[in-house]
Short mmCIF file of N, CA and C in Angstrom, two decimals:
data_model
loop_
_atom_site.label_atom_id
_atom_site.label_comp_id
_atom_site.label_asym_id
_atom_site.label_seq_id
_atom_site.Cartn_x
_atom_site.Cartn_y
_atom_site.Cartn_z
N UNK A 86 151.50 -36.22 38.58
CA UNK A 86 152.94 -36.46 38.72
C UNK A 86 153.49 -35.55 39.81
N UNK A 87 153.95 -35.85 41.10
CA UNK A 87 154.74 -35.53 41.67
C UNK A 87 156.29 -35.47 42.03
N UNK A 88 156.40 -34.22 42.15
CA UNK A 88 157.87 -33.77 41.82
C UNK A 88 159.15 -33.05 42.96
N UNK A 89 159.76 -32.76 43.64
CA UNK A 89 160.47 -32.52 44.33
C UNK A 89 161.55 -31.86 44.08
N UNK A 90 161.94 -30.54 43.87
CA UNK A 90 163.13 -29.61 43.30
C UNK A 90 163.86 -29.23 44.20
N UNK A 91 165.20 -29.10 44.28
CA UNK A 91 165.85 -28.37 45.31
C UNK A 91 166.88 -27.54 45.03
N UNK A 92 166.94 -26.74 45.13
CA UNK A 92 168.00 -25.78 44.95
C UNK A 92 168.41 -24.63 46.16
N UNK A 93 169.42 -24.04 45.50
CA UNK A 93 170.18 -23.41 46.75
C UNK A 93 171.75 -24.24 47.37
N UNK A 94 171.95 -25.10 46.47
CA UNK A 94 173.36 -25.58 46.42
C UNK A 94 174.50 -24.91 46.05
N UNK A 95 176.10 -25.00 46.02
CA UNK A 95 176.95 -24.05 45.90
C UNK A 95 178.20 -24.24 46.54
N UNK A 96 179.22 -23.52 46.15
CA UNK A 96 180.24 -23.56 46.78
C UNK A 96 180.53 -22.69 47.65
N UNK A 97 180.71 -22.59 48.92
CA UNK A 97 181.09 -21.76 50.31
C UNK A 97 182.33 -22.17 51.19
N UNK A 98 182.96 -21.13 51.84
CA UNK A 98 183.99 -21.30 52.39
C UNK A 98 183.54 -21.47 53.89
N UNK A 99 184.64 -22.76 54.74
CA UNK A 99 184.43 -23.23 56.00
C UNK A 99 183.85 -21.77 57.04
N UNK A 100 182.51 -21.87 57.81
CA UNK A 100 182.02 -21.12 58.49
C UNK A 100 181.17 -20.31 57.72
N UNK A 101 180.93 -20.23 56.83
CA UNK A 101 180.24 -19.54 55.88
C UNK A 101 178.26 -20.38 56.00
N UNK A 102 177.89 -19.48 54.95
CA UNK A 102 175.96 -20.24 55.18
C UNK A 102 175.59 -20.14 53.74
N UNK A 103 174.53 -21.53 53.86
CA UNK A 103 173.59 -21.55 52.36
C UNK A 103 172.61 -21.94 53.11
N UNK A 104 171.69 -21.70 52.07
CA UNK A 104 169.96 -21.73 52.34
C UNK A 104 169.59 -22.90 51.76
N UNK A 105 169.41 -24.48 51.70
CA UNK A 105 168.75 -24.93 50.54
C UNK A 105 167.13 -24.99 50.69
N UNK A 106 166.62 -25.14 49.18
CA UNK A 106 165.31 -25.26 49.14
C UNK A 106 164.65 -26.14 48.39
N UNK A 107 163.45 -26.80 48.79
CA UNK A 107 162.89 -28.20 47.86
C UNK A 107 161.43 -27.70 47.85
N UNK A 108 160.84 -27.65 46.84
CA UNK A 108 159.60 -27.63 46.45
C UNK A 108 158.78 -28.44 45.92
N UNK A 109 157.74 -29.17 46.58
CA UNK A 109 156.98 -29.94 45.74
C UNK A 109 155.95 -29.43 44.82
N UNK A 110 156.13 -30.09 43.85
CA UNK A 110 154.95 -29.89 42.89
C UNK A 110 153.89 -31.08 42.15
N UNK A 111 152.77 -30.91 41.55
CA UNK A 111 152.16 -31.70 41.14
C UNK A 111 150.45 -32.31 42.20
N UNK A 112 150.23 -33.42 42.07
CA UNK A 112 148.91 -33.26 43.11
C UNK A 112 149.26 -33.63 43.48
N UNK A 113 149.41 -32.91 45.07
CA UNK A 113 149.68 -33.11 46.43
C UNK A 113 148.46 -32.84 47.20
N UNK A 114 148.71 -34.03 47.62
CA UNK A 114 146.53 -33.62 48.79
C UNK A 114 147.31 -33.23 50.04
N UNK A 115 148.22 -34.15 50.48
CA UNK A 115 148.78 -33.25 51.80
C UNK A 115 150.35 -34.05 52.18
N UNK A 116 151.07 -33.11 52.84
CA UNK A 116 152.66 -33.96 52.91
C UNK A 116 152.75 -33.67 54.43
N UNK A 117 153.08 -35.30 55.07
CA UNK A 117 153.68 -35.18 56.17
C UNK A 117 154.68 -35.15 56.97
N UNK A 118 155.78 -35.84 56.60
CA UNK A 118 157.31 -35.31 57.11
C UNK A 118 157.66 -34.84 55.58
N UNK A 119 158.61 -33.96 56.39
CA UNK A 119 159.54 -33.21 55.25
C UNK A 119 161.16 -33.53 55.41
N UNK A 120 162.25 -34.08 55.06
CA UNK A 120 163.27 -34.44 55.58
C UNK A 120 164.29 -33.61 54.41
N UNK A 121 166.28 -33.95 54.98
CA UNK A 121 166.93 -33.63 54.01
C UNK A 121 168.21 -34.57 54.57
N UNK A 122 168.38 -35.59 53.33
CA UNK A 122 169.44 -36.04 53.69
C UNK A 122 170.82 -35.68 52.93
N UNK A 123 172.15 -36.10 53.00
CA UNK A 123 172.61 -35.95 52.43
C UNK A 123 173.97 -37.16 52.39
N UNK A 124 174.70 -37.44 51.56
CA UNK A 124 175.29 -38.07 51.05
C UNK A 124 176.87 -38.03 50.10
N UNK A 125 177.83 -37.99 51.20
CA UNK A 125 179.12 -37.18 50.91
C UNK A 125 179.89 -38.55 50.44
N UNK A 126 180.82 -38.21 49.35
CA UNK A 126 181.67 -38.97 48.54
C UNK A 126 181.91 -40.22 49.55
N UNK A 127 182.01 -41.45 48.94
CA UNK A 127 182.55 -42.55 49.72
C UNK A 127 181.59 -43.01 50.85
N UNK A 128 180.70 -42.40 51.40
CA UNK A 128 179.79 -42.58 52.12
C UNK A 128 177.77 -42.89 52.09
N UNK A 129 177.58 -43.75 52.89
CA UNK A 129 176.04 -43.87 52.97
C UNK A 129 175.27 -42.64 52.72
N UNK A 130 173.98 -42.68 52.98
CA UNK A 130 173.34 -41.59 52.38
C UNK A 130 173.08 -41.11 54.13
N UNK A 131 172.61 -40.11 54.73
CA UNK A 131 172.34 -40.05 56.01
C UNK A 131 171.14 -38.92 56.44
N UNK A 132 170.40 -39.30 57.36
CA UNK A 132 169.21 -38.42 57.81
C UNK A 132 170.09 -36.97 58.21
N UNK A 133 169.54 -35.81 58.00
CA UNK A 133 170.17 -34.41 58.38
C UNK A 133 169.20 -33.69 59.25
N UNK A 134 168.13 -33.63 58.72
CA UNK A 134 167.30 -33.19 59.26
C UNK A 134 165.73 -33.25 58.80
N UNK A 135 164.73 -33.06 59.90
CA UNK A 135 163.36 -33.84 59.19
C UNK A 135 162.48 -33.16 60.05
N UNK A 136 161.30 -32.78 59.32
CA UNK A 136 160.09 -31.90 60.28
C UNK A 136 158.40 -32.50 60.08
N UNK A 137 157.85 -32.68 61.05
CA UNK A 137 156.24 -33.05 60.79
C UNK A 137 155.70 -32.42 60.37
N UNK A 138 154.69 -32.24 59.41
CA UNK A 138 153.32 -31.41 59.67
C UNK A 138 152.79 -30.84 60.63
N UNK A 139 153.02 -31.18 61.46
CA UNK A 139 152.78 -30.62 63.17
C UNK A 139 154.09 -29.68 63.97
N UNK A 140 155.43 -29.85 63.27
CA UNK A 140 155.79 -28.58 63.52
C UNK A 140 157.26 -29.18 64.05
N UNK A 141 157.30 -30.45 64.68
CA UNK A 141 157.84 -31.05 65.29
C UNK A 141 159.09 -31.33 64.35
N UNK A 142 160.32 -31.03 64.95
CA UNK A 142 161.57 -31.37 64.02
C UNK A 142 162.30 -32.61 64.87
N UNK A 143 163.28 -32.68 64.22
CA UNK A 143 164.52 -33.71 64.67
C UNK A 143 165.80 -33.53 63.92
N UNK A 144 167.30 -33.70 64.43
CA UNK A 144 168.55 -33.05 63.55
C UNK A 144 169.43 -34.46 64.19
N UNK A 145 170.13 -34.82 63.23
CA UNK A 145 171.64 -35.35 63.46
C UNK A 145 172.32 -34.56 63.93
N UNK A 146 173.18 -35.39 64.89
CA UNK A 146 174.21 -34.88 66.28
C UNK A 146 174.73 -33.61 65.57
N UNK A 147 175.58 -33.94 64.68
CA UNK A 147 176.80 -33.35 63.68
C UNK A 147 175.80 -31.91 63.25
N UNK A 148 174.85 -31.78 63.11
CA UNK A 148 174.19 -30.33 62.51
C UNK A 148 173.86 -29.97 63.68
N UNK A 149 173.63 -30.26 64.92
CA UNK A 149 172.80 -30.03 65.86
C UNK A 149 173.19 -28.50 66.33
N UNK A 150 172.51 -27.14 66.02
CA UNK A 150 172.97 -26.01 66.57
C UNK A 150 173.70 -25.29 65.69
N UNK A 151 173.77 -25.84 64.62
CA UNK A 151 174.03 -25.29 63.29
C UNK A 151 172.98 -24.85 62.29
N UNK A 152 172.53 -26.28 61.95
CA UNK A 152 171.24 -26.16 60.58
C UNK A 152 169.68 -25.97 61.58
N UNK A 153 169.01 -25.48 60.17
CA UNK A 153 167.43 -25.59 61.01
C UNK A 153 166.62 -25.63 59.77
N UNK A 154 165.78 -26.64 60.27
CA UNK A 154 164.76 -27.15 59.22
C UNK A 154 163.57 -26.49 59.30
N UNK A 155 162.79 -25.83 58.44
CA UNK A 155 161.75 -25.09 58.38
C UNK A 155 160.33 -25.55 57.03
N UNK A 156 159.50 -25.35 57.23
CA UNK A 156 158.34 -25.35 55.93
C UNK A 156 157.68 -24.65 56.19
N UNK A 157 157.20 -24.61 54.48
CA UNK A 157 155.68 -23.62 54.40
C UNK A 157 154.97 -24.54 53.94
N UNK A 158 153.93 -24.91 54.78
CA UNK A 158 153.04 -25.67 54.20
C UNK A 158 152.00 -25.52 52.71
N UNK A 159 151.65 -24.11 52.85
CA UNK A 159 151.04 -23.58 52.12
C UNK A 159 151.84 -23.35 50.38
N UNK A 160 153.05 -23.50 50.82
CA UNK A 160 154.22 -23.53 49.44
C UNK A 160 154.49 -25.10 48.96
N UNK A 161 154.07 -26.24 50.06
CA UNK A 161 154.75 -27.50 49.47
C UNK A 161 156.35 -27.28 49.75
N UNK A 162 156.82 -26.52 50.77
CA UNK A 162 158.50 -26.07 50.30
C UNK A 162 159.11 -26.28 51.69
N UNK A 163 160.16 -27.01 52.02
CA UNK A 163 160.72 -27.48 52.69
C UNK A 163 162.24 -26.20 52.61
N UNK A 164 162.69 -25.80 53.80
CA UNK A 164 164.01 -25.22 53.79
C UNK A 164 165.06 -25.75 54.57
N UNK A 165 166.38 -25.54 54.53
CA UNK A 165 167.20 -26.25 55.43
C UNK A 165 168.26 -24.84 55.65
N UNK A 166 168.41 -24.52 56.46
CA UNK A 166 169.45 -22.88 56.69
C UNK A 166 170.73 -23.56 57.49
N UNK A 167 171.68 -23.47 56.93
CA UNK A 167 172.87 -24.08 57.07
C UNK A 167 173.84 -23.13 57.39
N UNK A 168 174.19 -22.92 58.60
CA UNK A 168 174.95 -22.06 59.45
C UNK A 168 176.45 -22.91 59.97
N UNK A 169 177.30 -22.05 59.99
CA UNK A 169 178.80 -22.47 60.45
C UNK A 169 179.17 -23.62 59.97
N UNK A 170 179.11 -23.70 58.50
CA UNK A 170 179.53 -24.75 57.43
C UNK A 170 181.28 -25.24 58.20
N UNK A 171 180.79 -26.55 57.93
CA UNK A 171 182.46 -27.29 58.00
C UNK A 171 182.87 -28.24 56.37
N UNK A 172 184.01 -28.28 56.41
CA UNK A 172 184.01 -29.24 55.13
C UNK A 172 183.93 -30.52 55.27
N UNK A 173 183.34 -30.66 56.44
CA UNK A 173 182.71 -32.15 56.60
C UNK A 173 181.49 -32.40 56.03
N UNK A 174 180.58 -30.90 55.87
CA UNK A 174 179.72 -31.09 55.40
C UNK A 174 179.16 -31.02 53.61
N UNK A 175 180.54 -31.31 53.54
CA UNK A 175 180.37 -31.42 52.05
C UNK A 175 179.65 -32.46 51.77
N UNK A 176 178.28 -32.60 50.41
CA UNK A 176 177.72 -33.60 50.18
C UNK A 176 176.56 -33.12 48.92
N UNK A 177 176.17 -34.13 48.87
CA UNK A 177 174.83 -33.95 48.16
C UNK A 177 173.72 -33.69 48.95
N UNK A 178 172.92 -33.17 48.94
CA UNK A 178 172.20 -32.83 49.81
C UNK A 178 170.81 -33.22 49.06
N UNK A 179 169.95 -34.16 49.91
CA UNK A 179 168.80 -34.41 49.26
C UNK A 179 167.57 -34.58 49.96
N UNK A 180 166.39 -33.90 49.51
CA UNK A 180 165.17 -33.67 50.10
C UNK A 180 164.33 -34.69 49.73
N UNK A 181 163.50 -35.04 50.48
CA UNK A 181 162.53 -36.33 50.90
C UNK A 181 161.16 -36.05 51.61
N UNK A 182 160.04 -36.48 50.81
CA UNK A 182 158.75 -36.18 51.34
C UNK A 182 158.08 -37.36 51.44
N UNK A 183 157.31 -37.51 52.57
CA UNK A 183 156.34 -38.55 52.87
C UNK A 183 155.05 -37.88 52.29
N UNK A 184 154.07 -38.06 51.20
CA UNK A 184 152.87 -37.36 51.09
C UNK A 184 152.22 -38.39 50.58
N UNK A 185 150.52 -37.58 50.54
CA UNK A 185 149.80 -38.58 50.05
C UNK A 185 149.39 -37.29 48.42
N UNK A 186 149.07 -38.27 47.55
CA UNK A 186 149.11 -37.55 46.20
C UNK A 186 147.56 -37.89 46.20
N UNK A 187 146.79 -37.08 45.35
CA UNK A 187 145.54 -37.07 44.90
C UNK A 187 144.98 -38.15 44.64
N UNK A 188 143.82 -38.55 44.61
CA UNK A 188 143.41 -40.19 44.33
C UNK A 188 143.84 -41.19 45.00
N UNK A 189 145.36 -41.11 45.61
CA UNK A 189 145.85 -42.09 46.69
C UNK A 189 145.33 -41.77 48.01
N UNK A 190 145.41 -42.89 48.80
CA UNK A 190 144.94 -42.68 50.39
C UNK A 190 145.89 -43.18 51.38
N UNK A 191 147.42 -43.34 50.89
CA UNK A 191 148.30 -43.95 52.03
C UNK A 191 149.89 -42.72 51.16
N UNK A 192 150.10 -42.22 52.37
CA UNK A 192 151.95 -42.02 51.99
C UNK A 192 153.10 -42.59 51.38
N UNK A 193 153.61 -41.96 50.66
CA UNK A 193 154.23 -42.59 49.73
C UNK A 193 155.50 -41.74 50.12
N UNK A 194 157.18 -42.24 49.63
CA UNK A 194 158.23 -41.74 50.13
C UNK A 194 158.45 -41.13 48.57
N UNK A 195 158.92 -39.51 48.64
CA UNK A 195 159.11 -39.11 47.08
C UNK A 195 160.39 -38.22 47.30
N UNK A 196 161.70 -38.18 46.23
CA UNK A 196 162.97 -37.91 46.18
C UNK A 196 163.35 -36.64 45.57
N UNK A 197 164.00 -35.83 45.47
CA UNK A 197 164.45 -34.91 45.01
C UNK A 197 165.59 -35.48 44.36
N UNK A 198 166.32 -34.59 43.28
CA UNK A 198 167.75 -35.44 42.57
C UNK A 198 168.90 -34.87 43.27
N UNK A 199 168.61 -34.27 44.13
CA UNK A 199 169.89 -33.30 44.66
C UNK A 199 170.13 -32.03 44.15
N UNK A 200 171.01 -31.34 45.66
CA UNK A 200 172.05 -30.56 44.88
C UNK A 200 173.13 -30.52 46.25
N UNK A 201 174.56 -30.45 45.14
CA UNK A 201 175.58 -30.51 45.59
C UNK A 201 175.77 -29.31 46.40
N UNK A 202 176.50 -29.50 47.79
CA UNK A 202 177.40 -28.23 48.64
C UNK A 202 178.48 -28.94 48.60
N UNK A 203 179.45 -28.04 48.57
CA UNK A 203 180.73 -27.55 48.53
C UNK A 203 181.25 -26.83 49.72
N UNK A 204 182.00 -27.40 50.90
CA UNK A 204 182.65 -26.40 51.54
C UNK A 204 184.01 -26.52 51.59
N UNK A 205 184.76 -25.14 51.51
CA UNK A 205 186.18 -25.48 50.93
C UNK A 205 186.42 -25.36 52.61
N UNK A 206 187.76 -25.65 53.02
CA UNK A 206 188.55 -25.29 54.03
C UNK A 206 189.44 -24.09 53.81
#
């Protein structure tokens, strides 16, 4: 059974920083993108930011020079460091892994349940 936790959600004031964090657990033979989307009231769900196995990232316009996506491979743990918060970026924030699980031989897309940020103005 594979699993996906994230925490490091919270309430912060505009310009302020949170750390979030997602950890996989369970048999994991190996994970190749690591992503974090998120999903603010009234709105679609949206890509934030996403990193390869190889090191290689990618960010939406709106975070660009703000957030930075990081992993430890060796942890299964995906980070997202969220710098000069706006209250635009209020949302759910949710982590997403492409891996392949033990006994399987193709990637599979696996979800985290969220956690909420809060940025006040």
């Amino acid at each position: 059974q594979v699993q996906l936790v994230e925490s490091g959600g919270g309430l912060v004031q505009a310009g302020g920083t949170l750390r979030l964090s997602c950890a996989g657990s369970g048999s994991i033979l190996r994970i190749n993108t690591m992503a974090w989307h998120r999903q603010a009231p009234g709105k679609q769900r949206e890509l934030v930011a996403v990193t390869t196995n190889g090191g290689s990232t990618n960010y939406a316009d709106s975070v660009k020079g703000r957030f930075t996506i990081s992993r430890d491979n060796a942890k299964n743990t995906v980070y997202l460091q969220m710098n000069s918060l706006k209250p635009e970026d209020t949302a759910v924030y949710y982590c997403n892994a492409n891996l392949i699980a033990h006994g399987t031989y193709y990637g599979v897309d696996y979800w985290g349940k969220g956690t909420l940020v809060t940025v006040s103005s």
